[in-house]
Short mmCIF file of C-alpha atoms in Angstrom, two decimals:
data_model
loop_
_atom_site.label_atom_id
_atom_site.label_comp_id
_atom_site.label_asym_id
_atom_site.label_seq_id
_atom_site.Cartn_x
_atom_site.Cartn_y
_atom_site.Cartn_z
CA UNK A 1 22.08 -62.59 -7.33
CA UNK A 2 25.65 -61.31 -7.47
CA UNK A 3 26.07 -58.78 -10.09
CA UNK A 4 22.19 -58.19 -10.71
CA UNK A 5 21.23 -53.92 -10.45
CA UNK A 6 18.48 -54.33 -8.06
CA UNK A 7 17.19 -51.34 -6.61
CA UNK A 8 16.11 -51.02 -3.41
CA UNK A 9 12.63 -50.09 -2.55
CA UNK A 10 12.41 -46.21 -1.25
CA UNK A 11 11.34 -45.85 1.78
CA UNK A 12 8.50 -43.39 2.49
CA UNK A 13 8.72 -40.74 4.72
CA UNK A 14 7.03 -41.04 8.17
CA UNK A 15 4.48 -38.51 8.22
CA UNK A 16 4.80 -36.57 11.16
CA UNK A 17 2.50 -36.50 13.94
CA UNK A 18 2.12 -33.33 14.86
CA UNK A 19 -0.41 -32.77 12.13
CA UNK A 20 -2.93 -30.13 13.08
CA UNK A 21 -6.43 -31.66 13.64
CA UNK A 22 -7.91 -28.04 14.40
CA UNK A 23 -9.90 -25.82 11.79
CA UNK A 24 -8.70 -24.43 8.65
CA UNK A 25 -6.73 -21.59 8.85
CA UNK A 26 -8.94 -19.92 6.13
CA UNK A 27 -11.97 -20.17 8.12
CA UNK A 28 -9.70 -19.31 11.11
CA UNK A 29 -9.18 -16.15 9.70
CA UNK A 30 -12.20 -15.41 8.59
CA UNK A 31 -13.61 -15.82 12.24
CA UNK A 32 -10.85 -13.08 13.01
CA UNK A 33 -11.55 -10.78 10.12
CA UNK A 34 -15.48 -10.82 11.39
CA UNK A 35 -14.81 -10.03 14.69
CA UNK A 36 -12.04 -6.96 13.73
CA UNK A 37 -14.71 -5.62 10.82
CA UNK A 38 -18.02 -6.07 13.37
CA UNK A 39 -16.56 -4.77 16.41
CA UNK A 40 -15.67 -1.48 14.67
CA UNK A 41 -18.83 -1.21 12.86
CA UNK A 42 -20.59 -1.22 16.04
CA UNK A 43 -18.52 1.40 17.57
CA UNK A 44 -19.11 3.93 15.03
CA UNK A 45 -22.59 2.88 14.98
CA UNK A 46 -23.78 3.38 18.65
CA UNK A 47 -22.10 7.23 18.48
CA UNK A 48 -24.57 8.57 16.58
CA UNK A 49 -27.52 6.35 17.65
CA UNK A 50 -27.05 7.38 21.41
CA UNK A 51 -26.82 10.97 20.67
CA UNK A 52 -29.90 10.72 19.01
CA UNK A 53 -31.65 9.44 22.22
CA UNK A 54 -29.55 12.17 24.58
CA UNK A 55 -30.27 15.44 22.24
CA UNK A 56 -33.67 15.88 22.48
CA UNK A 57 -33.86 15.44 26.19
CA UNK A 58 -31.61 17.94 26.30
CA UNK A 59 -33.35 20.51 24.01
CA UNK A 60 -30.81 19.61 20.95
CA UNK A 61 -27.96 21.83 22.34
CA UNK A 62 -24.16 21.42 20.73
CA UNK A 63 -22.58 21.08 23.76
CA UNK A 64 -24.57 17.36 24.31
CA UNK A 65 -23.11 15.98 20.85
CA UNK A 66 -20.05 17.85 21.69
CA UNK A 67 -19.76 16.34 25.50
CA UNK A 68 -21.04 12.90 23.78
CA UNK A 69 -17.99 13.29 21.20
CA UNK A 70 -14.95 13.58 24.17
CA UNK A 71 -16.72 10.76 25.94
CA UNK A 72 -16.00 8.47 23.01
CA UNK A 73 -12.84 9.70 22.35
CA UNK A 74 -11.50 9.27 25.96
CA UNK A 75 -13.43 5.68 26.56
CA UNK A 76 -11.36 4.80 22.93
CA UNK A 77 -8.02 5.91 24.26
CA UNK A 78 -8.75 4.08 27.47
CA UNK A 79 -9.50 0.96 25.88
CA UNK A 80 -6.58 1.06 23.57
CA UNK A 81 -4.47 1.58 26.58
CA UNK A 82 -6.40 -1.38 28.67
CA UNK A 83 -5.69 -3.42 25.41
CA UNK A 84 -1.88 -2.38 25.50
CA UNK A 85 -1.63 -3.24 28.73
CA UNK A 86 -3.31 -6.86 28.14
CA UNK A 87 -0.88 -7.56 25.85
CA UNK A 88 2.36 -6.45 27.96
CA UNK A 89 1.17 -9.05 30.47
CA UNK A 90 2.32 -11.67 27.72
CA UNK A 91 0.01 -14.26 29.40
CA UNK A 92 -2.38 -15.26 26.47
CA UNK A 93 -4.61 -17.45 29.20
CA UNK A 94 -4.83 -14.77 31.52
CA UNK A 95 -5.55 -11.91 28.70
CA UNK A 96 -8.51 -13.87 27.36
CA UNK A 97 -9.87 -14.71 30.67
CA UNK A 98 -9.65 -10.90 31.44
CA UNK A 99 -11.17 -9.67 28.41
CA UNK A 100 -14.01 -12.31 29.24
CA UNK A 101 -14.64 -10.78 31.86
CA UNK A 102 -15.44 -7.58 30.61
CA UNK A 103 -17.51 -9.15 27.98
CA UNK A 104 -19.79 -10.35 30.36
CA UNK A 105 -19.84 -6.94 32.76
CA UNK A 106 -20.11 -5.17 29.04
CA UNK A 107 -23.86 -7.74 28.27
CA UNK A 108 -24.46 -6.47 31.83
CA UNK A 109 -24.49 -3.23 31.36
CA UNK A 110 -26.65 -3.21 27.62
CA UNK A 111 -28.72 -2.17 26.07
CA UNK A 112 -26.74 0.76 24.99
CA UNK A 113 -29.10 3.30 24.32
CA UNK A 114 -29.80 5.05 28.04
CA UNK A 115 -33.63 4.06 29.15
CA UNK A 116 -36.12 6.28 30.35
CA UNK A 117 -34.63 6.50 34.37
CA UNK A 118 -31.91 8.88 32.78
CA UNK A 119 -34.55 11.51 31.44
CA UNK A 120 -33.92 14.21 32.80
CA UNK A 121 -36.84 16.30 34.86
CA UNK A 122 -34.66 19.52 35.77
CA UNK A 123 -31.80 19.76 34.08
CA UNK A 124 -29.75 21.57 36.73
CA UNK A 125 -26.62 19.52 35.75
CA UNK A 126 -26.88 18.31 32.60
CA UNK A 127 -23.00 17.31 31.94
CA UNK A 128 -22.95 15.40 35.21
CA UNK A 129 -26.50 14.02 33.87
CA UNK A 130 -25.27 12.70 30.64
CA UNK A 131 -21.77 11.31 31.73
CA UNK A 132 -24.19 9.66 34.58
CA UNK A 133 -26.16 7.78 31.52
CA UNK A 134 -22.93 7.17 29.24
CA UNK A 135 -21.32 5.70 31.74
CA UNK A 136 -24.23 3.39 32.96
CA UNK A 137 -25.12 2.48 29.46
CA UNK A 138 -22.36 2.64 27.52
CA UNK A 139 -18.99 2.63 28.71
CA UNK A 140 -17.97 -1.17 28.81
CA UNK A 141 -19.32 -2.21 26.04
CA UNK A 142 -17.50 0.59 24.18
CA UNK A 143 -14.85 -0.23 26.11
CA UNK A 144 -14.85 -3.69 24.84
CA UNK A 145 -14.80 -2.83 21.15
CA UNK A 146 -12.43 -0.63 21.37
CA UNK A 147 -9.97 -2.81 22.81
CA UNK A 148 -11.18 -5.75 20.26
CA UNK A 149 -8.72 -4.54 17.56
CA UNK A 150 -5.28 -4.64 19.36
CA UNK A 151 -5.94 -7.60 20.97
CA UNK A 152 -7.36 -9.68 18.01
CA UNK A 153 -4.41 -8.80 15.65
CA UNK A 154 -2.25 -9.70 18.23
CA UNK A 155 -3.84 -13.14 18.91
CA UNK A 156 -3.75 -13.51 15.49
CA UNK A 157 0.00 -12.92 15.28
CA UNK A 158 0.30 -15.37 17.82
CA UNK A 159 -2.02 -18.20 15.79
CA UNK A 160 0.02 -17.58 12.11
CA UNK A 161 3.12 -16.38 12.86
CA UNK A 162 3.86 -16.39 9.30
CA UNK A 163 1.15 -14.49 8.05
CA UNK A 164 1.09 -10.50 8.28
CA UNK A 165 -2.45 -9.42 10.48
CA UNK A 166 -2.16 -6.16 9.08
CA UNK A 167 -5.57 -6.40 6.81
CA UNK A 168 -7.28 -6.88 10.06
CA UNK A 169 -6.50 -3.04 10.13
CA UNK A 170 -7.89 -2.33 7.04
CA UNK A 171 -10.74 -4.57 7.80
CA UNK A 172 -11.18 -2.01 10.82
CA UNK A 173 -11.46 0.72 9.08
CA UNK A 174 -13.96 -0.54 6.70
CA UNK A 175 -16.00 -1.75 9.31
CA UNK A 176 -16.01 2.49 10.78
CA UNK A 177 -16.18 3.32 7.35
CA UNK A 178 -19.47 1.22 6.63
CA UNK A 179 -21.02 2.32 9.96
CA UNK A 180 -21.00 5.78 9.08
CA UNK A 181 -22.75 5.83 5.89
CA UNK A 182 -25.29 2.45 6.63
CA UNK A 183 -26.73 4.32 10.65
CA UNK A 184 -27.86 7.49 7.93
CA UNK A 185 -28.74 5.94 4.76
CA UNK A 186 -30.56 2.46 5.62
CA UNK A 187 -30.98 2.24 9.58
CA UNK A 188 -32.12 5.46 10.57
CA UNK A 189 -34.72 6.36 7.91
CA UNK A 190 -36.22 2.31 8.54
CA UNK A 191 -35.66 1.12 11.95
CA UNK A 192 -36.53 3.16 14.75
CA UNK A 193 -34.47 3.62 17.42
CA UNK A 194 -35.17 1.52 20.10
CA UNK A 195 -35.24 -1.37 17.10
CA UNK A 196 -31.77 -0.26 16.11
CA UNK A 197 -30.48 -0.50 20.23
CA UNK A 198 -32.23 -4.39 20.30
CA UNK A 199 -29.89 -5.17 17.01
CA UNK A 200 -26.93 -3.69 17.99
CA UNK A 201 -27.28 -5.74 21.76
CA UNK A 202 -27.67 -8.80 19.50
CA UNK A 203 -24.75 -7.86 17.33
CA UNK A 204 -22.73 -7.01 20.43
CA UNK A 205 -23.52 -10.54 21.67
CA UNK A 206 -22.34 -12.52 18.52
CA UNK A 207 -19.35 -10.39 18.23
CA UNK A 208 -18.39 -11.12 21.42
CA UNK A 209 -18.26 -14.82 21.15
CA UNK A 210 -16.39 -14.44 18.44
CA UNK A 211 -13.91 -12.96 19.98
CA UNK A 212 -13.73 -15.04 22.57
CA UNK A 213 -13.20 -17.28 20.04
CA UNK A 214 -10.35 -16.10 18.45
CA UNK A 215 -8.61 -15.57 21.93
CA UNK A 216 -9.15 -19.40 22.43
CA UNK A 217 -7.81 -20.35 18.40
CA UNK A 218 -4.38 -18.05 19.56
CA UNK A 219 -4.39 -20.40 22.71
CA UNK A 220 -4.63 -23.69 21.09
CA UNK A 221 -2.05 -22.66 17.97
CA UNK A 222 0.34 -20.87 19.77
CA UNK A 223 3.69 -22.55 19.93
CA UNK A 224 4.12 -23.58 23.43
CA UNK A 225 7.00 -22.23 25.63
CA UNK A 226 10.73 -25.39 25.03
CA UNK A 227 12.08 -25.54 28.30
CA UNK A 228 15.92 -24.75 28.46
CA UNK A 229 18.24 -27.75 28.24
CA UNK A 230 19.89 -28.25 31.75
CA UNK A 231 23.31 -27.02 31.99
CA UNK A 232 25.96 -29.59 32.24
CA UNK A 233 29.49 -29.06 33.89
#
């Protein structure tokens, strides 16, 4: 009717349909945290648990912690480099299909702890004798750790671009933190050793997957690549 203050109906907003059906980022990030916190626990716990197995073959001398030490140290620096060089390739498919691979050479190569076929019988050589058995036994699964922690906080970047992945750090270094006082205090004085190697293989195994997993949650959330508009003359 003419002159009657009808309102219109409002309309309601379409809701938009690019609504994400995938997992919660909480538990997202808690998949991330896990795998940043475990993998570093693990490192710090196989240094002192495979020195333990080397020393007394070698009559408990220094220089076998000490050669044990600069194996770690350079196998870190290596995978930290292999990790930085991942990244560079800025190919997320192709860095998770890499690091893959080395997950399943690392499962390869366990358990960690060097078997009996390294004891030495003379030991004429005994540097060459214990890089032999920390190479066999433990250098790609180390080297998958320590690559675990640049790579995950980058995927994680990638996945929640507006979240900060810098307590994955922190998680890191409560994870070494952890390692070094639980392998003395609880492990050592109630596991034995070959016990301890089993749980770490199984631990290396579930830490793996996950992250695996978290390479495959930066896949799926990562924006993907606009195209350019063509140029018109």
């Amino acid at each position: 009717m003419p002159g009657s203050s009808q309102k219109s109906p409002k309309r309601q907003a379409p809701l938009s349909s690019s609504a994400d059906p995938g997992p919660k980022p909480r538990s997202e990030g808690l998949i991330f945290a896990l795998a940043v916190a475990c993998s570093a626990f693990l490192i710090f716990l196989v240094q002192p648990m495979v020195g333990k197995r080397l020393l007394p073959w070698y009559g408990g001398a220094p220089g076998v912690w000490a050669l044990c030490l600069a194996f770690y140290q350079t196998t870190l620096f290596v995978g930290y480099a292999y990790a930085y060089l991942l990244i560079r390739l800025h190919r997320p498919r192709l860095e998770l299909g890499l690091h893959g691979l080395l997950f399943v050479a690392a499962l390869l190569a366990l358990p960690v702890l060097p078997g009996d076929v390294f004891r030495p019988e003379t030991s004429s050589n005994a540097t060459a004798e214990i890089l032999v058995a920390l190479v066999s036994s433990v250098a790609l699964p180390f080297l998958f750790l320590a690559a675990t922690g640049p790579l995950v906080q980058t995927w994680f970047a990638r996945a929640h671009a507006m979240r900060t992945p810098y307590f994955l750090y922190a998680l890191s270094n409560a994870g070494s933190l952890l390692a070094l006082f639980t392998y003395p205090f609880f492990l050592e004085p109630n596991l034995g050793l070959s016990a301890t190697g089993s749980a770490w293989s199984f631990g290396f195994a579930a830490i793996g997957v996950a992250v695996i997993a978290c390479g495959a949650v930066a896949i799926a959330r990562s924006p993907a690549p606009t195209e350019a508009a063509p140029f018109r003359s």
